Coordinates of C-alpha atoms and ligand atoms in Angstrom, one line a residue:
M1 CA 70.7 144.0 154.6
A2 CA 68.2 141.7 156.4
D3 CA 69.8 139.1 158.8
K4 CA 68.0 136.4 156.6
P5 CA 67.6 138.4 153.6
T6 CA 65.4 136.4 151.2
V7 CA 66.3 135.9 148.0
V8 CA 65.8 135.0 144.0
M9 CA 67.2 132.8 141.6
M10 CA 66.7 132.4 138.7
G11 CA 67.7 129.4 136.8
L12 CA 66.9 126.4 138.3
G13 CA 69.2 123.7 136.1
Y14 CA 72.5 122.2 137.4
I15 CA 73.9 125.1 139.1
G16 CA 70.6 127.3 140.1
L17 CA 68.6 124.3 142.1
P18 CA 71.1 123.4 144.1
T19 CA 72.6 126.4 144.8
A20 CA 68.6 127.3 145.5
A21 CA 68.8 124.8 147.8
L22 CA 71.7 125.2 149.6
I23 CA 70.7 129.3 150.3
A24 CA 67.4 127.2 151.7
S25 CA 69.2 124.9 154.0
R26 CA 70.6 127.7 155.9
G27 CA 67.0 129.1 156.6
L28 CA 66.7 131.7 154.0
Q29 CA 63.9 132.3 152.2
V30 CA 64.1 131.1 148.3
T31 CA 61.9 131.8 145.6
G32 CA 63.6 129.4 142.6
V33 CA 62.6 130.5 139.6
D34 CA 62.4 129.5 136.0
I35 CA 60.7 129.5 132.7
H36 CA 60.3 126.3 132.3
Q37 CA 56.7 125.0 133.8
K38 CA 57.7 121.6 134.1
V39 CA 60.6 122.1 136.2
V40 CA 58.6 124.5 138.4
D41 CA 56.1 121.9 138.7
T42 CA 58.6 118.8 139.9
I43 CA 60.9 121.4 142.4
N44 CA 57.4 122.1 144.2
R45 CA 56.7 118.4 144.5
G46 CA 59.9 118.4 146.8
E47 CA 61.4 116.5 143.4
I48 CA 64.6 117.3 140.7
H49 CA 65.0 117.1 137.8
I50 CA 68.8 116.5 137.0
V51 CA 70.6 114.4 138.4
E52 CA 73.3 115.5 141.1
P53 CA 73.6 113.0 144.4
D54 CA 72.3 114.2 147.7
L55 CA 70.3 116.5 145.2
D56 CA 66.6 115.0 145.9
G57 CA 66.9 114.8 149.7
L58 CA 67.9 117.9 149.7
V59 CA 65.2 119.9 148.2
H60 CA 62.4 117.7 149.3
H61 CA 63.4 119.4 152.7
V62 CA 63.5 122.6 151.6
V63 CA 60.3 122.5 150.1
H64 CA 58.3 120.7 153.0
K65 CA 60.1 122.8 154.9
G66 CA 58.3 126.1 153.0
L67 CA 62.2 127.5 152.1
L68 CA 62.1 127.0 148.9
T69 CA 59.2 127.4 146.2
A70 CA 59.7 127.8 142.2
T71 CA 57.5 129.6 140.6
T72 CA 57.7 131.7 136.4
E73 CA 57.3 134.5 137.5
P74 CA 60.1 136.2 140.3
V75 CA 59.2 138.2 143.4
S76 CA 60.4 141.2 144.8
A77 CA 63.6 139.6 147.6
D78 CA 66.8 141.6 149.2
V79 CA 69.0 139.7 147.0
Y80 CA 68.5 138.4 143.2
L81 CA 71.1 135.6 142.0
I82 CA 71.0 134.4 138.5
A83 CA 72.5 131.5 136.9
V84 CA 70.7 131.1 133.3
P85 CA 72.3 129.2 130.3
T86 CA 75.2 130.8 128.2
P87 CA 75.5 129.1 125.4
F88 CA 77.6 130.4 121.9
K89 CA 76.3 131.5 118.8
G90 CA 77.4 131.9 115.3
D91 CA 81.0 132.0 115.1
H92 CA 81.2 131.1 118.8
E93 CA 80.0 134.3 119.7
P94 CA 78.9 134.6 123.6
D95 CA 74.9 134.4 123.9
L96 CA 73.7 136.6 126.9
S97 CA 70.1 136.5 125.8
F98 CA 69.2 134.4 128.1
V99 CA 71.0 136.6 130.8
L100 CA 69.2 139.9 129.0
A101 CA 65.9 138.1 129.2
A102 CA 66.5 137.1 133.3
T103 CA 67.5 140.5 133.7
K104 CA 65.0 142.1 132.3
K105 CA 62.6 139.5 134.4
I106 CA 63.5 141.1 138.2
I107 CA 63.5 144.8 137.4
P108 CA 61.0 145.5 137.5
T109 CA 60.5 144.0 141.3
L110 CA 63.5 145.3 142.3
K111 CA 63.5 147.7 145.4
K112 CA 65.9 150.1 146.7
G113 CA 69.0 148.2 148.7
A114 CA 68.7 145.5 146.5
L115 CA 71.5 143.2 145.9
V116 CA 71.6 141.1 142.0
I117 CA 74.4 138.6 141.6
L118 CA 75.0 136.9 138.3
E119 CA 76.9 133.4 138.6
S120 CA 76.9 132.9 134.7
T121 CA 79.6 132.3 132.6
S122 CA 80.1 135.2 131.0
P123 CA 82.4 137.7 128.9
V124 CA 84.2 140.8 130.6
G125 CA 82.0 143.1 130.9
T126 CA 78.7 141.3 131.1
T127 CA 78.0 142.6 134.8
R128 CA 78.0 146.2 133.9
K129 CA 76.0 145.0 131.1
M130 CA 73.3 143.6 133.1
Q131 CA 73.2 147.7 135.5
N132 CA 73.0 149.5 132.7
L133 CA 69.9 147.4 131.8
I134 CA 69.0 147.9 135.0
I135 CA 69.5 151.7 135.7
K136 CA 68.0 152.5 132.0
E137 CA 64.4 151.2 133.2
R138 CA 64.7 152.3 137.0
P139 CA 67.0 155.4 137.2
E140 CA 65.6 155.8 141.3
L141 CA 67.9 152.6 141.6
K142 CA 71.4 154.1 140.5
E143 CA 73.2 155.1 143.3
E144 CA 70.4 152.0 145.7
L145 CA 71.2 148.7 144.1
Y146 CA 74.3 146.7 144.2
V147 CA 75.7 144.3 141.4
A148 CA 78.5 141.7 141.3
Y149 CA 79.5 138.7 139.3
C150 CA 80.1 135.8 141.1
P151 CA 81.9 132.7 138.7
E152 CA 80.3 129.2 140.0
R153 CA 83.6 126.7 139.8
V154 CA 81.8 123.2 141.2
L155 CA 82.6 119.8 139.9
P156 CA 79.5 117.8 138.4
G157 CA 78.8 115.3 140.7
N158 CA 79.9 116.4 143.5
V159 CA 77.9 119.8 144.0
L160 CA 76.3 120.2 147.3
H161 CA 79.6 119.9 149.2
E162 CA 81.8 122.1 146.6
L163 CA 79.7 124.9 146.6
K164 CA 80.3 124.6 150.1
H165 CA 83.2 124.1 150.5
N166 CA 85.4 125.6 147.3
D167 CA 86.8 129.1 147.2
R168 CA 85.2 132.2 145.5
A169 CA 86.0 135.1 143.7
I170 CA 83.5 138.1 144.3
G171 CA 83.5 141.1 142.3
G172 CA 81.6 144.2 142.3
I173 CA 80.3 146.4 140.2
C174 CA 81.9 149.2 143.2
P175 CA 83.1 148.3 146.6
E176 CA 80.4 148.2 148.1
S177 CA 78.6 146.3 146.1
T178 CA 81.5 143.3 146.3
K179 CA 81.1 143.7 150.0
K180 CA 77.1 143.3 149.8
A181 CA 78.1 140.7 147.9
I182 CA 80.6 139.0 150.2
A183 CA 78.3 139.8 153.1
F184 CA 75.3 137.1 151.3
Y185 CA 78.1 134.0 150.9
K186 CA 78.7 133.8 153.9
H187 CA 75.3 132.7 154.3
F188 CA 76.1 129.1 153.0
V189 CA 79.3 129.0 151.8
V190 CA 82.1 127.9 154.6
G191 CA 85.5 128.6 151.7
D192 CA 87.3 131.8 151.6
L193 CA 85.9 135.0 149.7
H194 CA 88.3 136.6 147.7
P195 CA 87.2 140.4 146.8
T196 CA 87.3 141.7 143.4
N197 CA 86.3 143.6 140.8
A198 CA 83.3 142.3 138.5
K199 CA 85.7 142.5 135.4
T200 CA 88.0 140.5 137.0
A201 CA 86.1 138.5 138.3
E202 CA 84.7 137.1 134.9
M203 CA 87.8 137.1 134.1
V204 CA 89.0 134.6 136.0
K205 CA 86.1 131.8 135.4
L206 CA 87.4 131.9 132.1
V207 CA 90.6 131.4 132.4
E208 CA 90.2 128.4 134.5
N209 CA 88.2 126.8 131.8
A210 CA 90.7 127.7 129.9
S211 CA 93.2 126.3 130.8
R212 CA 92.1 122.8 132.1
D213 CA 91.4 123.2 128.6
N214 CA 94.4 124.2 127.7
Q215 CA 96.0 121.2 129.6
I216 CA 93.9 118.8 128.2
A217 CA 94.2 119.8 124.3
F218 CA 98.0 118.7 125.5
A219 CA 96.6 115.7 126.7
N220 CA 94.7 114.6 123.0
E221 CA 97.8 116.2 121.1
L222 CA 99.6 113.6 122.6
S223 CA 98.2 110.7 122.5
M224 CA 98.0 111.2 118.9
I225 CA 101.2 111.4 118.1
C226 CA 101.3 108.5 120.7
D227 CA 99.1 105.9 118.7
Q228 CA 101.8 107.3 115.3
A229 CA 104.2 106.1 116.9
D230 CA 102.6 102.9 118.4
I231 CA 103.8 103.9 122.0
D232 CA 100.7 103.6 125.1
V233 CA 100.2 107.0 125.8
W234 CA 98.7 106.0 129.0
E235 CA 102.2 104.3 130.4
L236 CA 103.9 107.5 128.7
I237 CA 101.9 110.0 130.7
E238 CA 101.9 107.7 134.0
L239 CA 106.1 107.6 133.4
A240 CA 106.1 110.9 133.3
N241 CA 104.3 112.2 135.4
K242 CA 106.2 110.6 137.6
H243 CA 108.7 113.7 137.3
P244 CA 107.9 116.1 140.4
R245 CA 107.4 118.8 138.5
V246 CA 104.8 117.6 135.6
N247 CA 101.2 116.7 135.3
I248 CA 99.7 115.6 132.3
L249 CA 95.8 115.6 132.2
R250 CA 94.0 111.9 130.7
P251 CA 93.6 112.2 126.8
G252 CA 89.6 111.0 125.8
T253 CA 87.5 111.8 122.8
G254 CA 87.9 116.6 123.6
V255 CA 85.9 118.1 125.6
G256 CA 82.9 118.5 126.5
G257 CA 79.8 119.5 129.2
H258 CA 78.7 123.6 129.4
C259 CA 81.7 125.4 130.8
I260 CA 85.6 123.7 129.2
A261 CA 84.0 123.3 125.8
V262 CA 82.3 126.9 125.6
D263 CA 83.9 129.4 127.8
P264 CA 87.6 130.0 126.5
W265 CA 85.3 131.0 123.4
F266 CA 83.8 134.2 125.0
I267 CA 88.0 135.0 125.9
V268 CA 88.9 134.1 121.8
S269 CA 85.7 136.0 120.2
E270 CA 86.6 139.3 122.1
F271 CA 90.9 139.3 122.6
P272 CA 91.0 137.7 119.2
E273 CA 94.6 138.3 118.8
H274 CA 96.2 137.9 121.7
S275 CA 94.0 134.7 122.1
Q276 CA 96.1 132.3 120.1
I277 CA 96.5 129.4 122.5
I278 CA 93.3 129.2 123.8
R279 CA 91.8 129.3 120.4
K280 CA 95.1 126.7 119.3
A281 CA 93.7 124.1 122.4
R282 CA 89.6 124.5 121.9
E283 CA 91.0 123.3 117.8
I284 CA 92.7 120.4 119.1
N285 CA 89.9 119.8 121.5
N286 CA 87.7 119.7 118.2
Y287 CA 89.7 118.0 116.1
K288 CA 90.6 114.6 118.4
T289 CA 86.5 114.1 118.5
Q290 CA 86.7 114.5 114.4
W291 CA 90.4 111.6 114.9
V292 CA 88.3 109.2 117.2
I293 CA 85.2 109.0 114.3
E294 CA 87.7 108.4 112.2
K295 CA 89.5 105.3 113.7
I296 CA 86.2 103.5 114.9
K297 CA 85.1 104.0 110.9
N298 CA 88.7 102.8 110.0
A299 CA 88.0 99.7 112.6
A300 CA 85.0 98.8 110.4
L301 CA 86.3 98.8 107.3
R302 CA 88.7 96.6 108.4
F303 CA 85.9 94.5 109.5
E304 CA 84.1 94.8 106.8
A305 CA 87.4 93.7 104.9
D306 CA 87.8 90.8 106.8
T307 CA 84.9 89.8 107.4
N308 CA 82.2 91.3 104.0
K309 CA 79.6 91.7 107.3
K310 CA 78.4 94.8 108.2
P311 CA 80.1 95.2 112.0
V312 CA 78.1 95.9 114.6
I313 CA 79.0 99.7 117.1
A314 CA 78.5 99.4 120.4
C315 CA 79.1 103.6 121.7
M316 CA 80.2 103.0 125.6
G317 CA 78.9 106.5 127.4
L318 CA 77.2 109.8 125.5
A319 CA 77.8 111.6 128.8
F320 CA 80.3 115.1 128.7
K321 CA 82.6 112.6 131.3
P322 CA 82.2 109.9 133.7
D323 CA 79.7 109.5 135.2
I324 CA 76.6 111.5 134.6
D325 CA 73.8 112.4 132.6
D326 CA 75.4 115.6 131.5
L327 CA 74.8 115.4 127.2
R328 CA 75.5 119.2 126.9
E329 CA 78.3 119.5 124.1
S330 CA 79.5 115.7 124.7
P331 CA 82.4 114.5 122.3
A332 CA 80.8 110.9 122.9
L333 CA 77.7 111.8 122.1
F334 CA 78.2 113.4 119.1
V335 CA 80.9 110.7 118.0
T336 CA 78.3 108.3 118.4
E337 CA 75.8 110.2 116.1
S338 CA 78.1 111.1 113.7
L339 CA 78.5 107.3 113.0
I340 CA 74.4 107.3 113.1
A341 CA 74.1 109.9 110.1
E342 CA 76.7 108.1 107.9
G343 CA 75.1 104.9 108.3
F344 CA 76.7 102.5 111.0
N345 CA 74.7 100.0 113.0
V346 CA 75.2 101.8 116.3
L347 CA 74.3 100.3 119.6
Q348 CA 73.8 102.6 122.0
V349 CA 74.9 102.9 126.2
E350 CA 75.0 105.3 129.1
P351 CA 74.3 103.6 132.2
N352 CA 74.0 107.4 133.6
L353 CA 70.5 107.8 131.4
S354 CA 67.2 105.7 131.3
N355 CA 65.4 104.7 128.3
G356 CA 62.5 107.8 129.2
N357 CA 65.7 110.2 128.4
R358 CA 67.1 109.2 125.5
E359 CA 65.3 107.0 123.1
G360 CA 67.5 103.8 121.8
L361 CA 70.0 103.1 124.5
V362 CA 70.7 99.5 125.2
E363 CA 72.3 98.1 128.2
T364 CA 76.5 97.8 128.4
A365 CA 75.9 93.7 128.9
H366 CA 73.5 93.5 125.3
A367 CA 75.7 96.4 123.5
I368 CA 78.8 94.0 124.6
D369 CA 77.2 90.6 123.5
N370 CA 76.3 91.9 120.0
A371 CA 78.6 94.3 119.2
D372 CA 81.6 93.6 117.1
I373 CA 83.1 96.6 117.2
I374 CA 83.1 98.2 121.4
A375 CA 84.0 101.9 121.2
F376 CA 84.7 103.2 125.0
L377 CA 83.7 106.6 124.7
V378 CA 83.5 108.1 128.4
G379 CA 85.3 106.6 131.3
H380 CA 82.2 105.8 133.2
K381 CA 82.3 103.4 136.9
E382 CA 80.2 100.6 135.0
F383 CA 82.1 100.2 131.9
K384 CA 86.0 99.5 133.8
N385 CA 87.0 96.0 135.4
L386 CA 84.4 94.9 132.2
E387 CA 85.0 91.4 131.1
A388 CA 86.9 91.7 127.6
P389 CA 85.1 89.3 125.0
K390 CA 87.3 87.4 122.6
G391 CA 86.9 88.2 119.1
K392 CA 86.0 91.7 119.5
T393 CA 87.8 95.1 118.3
I394 CA 87.9 96.9 121.6
I395 CA 88.7 100.5 121.1
D396 CA 89.5 102.3 124.0
F397 CA 90.1 106.5 123.9
V398 CA 89.4 107.3 127.8
G399 CA 92.2 104.7 129.3
L400 CA 90.1 101.7 131.2
R401 CA 92.3 99.0 131.3
Ligands
LIG1 N1 76.6 123.2 135.3 C1 77.4 123.2 135.6 O1 78.5 122.5 135.9 C2 78.4 124.7 135.9 C3 79.6 124.7 136.5 C4 80.0 126.5 136.7 C5 79.4 127.4 135.8 N2 78.1 127.3 135.3 C6 77.1 128.3 134.5 O2 76.4 128.5 135.4 C7 75.3 128.7 134.6 C8 74.3 127.7 134.2 O3 74.0 126.7 133.7 P1 73.8 125.3 134.2 O4 74.2 124.5 134.1 O5 73.0 125.4 135.4 O6 72.5 125.3 133.1 P2 71.2 125.1 133.1 O7 70.8 124.8 131.6 O8 70.9 123.3 133.3 O9 69.9 125.8 134.2 C9 69.8 126.7 133.4 C10 68.3 127.0 133.7 O10 67.8 128.4 133.3 C11 67.0 128.6 132.9 N3 66.1 129.7 132.0 C12 67.1 130.0 131.1 N4 66.7 131.4 130.9 C13 65.8 131.5 132.1 C14 65.0 132.8 132.5 N5 64.8 134.3 131.4 N6 64.3 133.4 133.8 C15 65.1 132.1 134.3 N7 65.2 130.7 134.2 C16 66.0 130.5 133.2 C17 65.9 127.4 131.9 O11 65.1 126.3 131.6 C18 67.7 126.1 132.8 O12 66.7 125.1 134.0 C19 75.4 128.5 132.8 O13 76.6 130.4 132.9 C20 76.8 127.8 133.0 O14 78.0 128.3 132.5 C21 77.5 125.9 134.8

């Protein structure tokens, strides 16, 4: 492979764009591909369409240096990365249509010796499926195509640092593919690069998120038990965590996001008999969101019984976790929309989004002043140390105080 291989990045979202920009910042020529013309146009102006600290400056820099170009059609390159969505469909089955569509798109541009790396979170066997799809259409590449899987484990809000510094598991469909993929990631990753096979690398990503989901489910279950027992769950967890070998996570409104709320289902759908804890954790975390809705509705009923008025409810936070703008699979959004759908008078607050991104948002101060019931659904920094207004019902599901 060339000293500075050329790169195509399929998908320019939360993962693809920062990765493409970081690679370009190392002096490699990167072509970013997305199906949305608006995304392509924004990036080609040196601007960004997502919220991620420091990403705007980096994208501006590499685009103006001519190292990153966005387009809707892939070009021929030495290395292809695929970071497109992998949601679920139907009864929580993985939807691979984006991965397969992106793969089909690059097939005509592949040359001998090309390296294709899947980064999208995927069920076990997807990398092999991708390789089979390519070889079916381009049989002459059979012995001269390298295919690998390398999962992404970055934390939104700290993506640029983690992309560079996190360790990574890299699994090729053959040892030579693994070697080539590791050599490629050395261009921009300083974390350790751990070689494995494609299936193991695929499963590594899934179990990382299933493990987090299980731990959060434990915390969420505790929060509901403590509520019934009239015990402050935050104090309980703080005290239990004084034990040198106990580390209970924080409960919340449920579990959301593109990863933890989705990926465990990829294991459950493939291995239903042997993934009972994994399934149960998903169910508990989803149930916690319903429980939150019921708590708010009960507070509303009490308010109405006491005052003979319908309450105004402030839903504080819509994102799936603190200090980001991402609404995907967000339990806070689900709670808010469920209350609106049931006819409650709801004020929506999301300090990380502007009214241009979503209609009907109000400022934090407006909601605090005008609501009767204030439900903290996300632990955004803007909500910490807020003055507690007198005479309002405050329900804190995220332990702000
Ligand atoms: N966001 C995270 O924090 C995170 C972390 C780890 C892993 N992942 C995984 O990474 C993958 C990508 O996630 P994301 O958050 O970047 O998603 P995203 O929705 O932010 O971005 C995906 C982009 O791919 C584009 N796209 C869809 N089909 C395409 C195609 N055929 N060709 C080119 N572009 C196409 C979309 O328009 C979109 O801009 C997913 O599998 C996700 O599970 C995400």
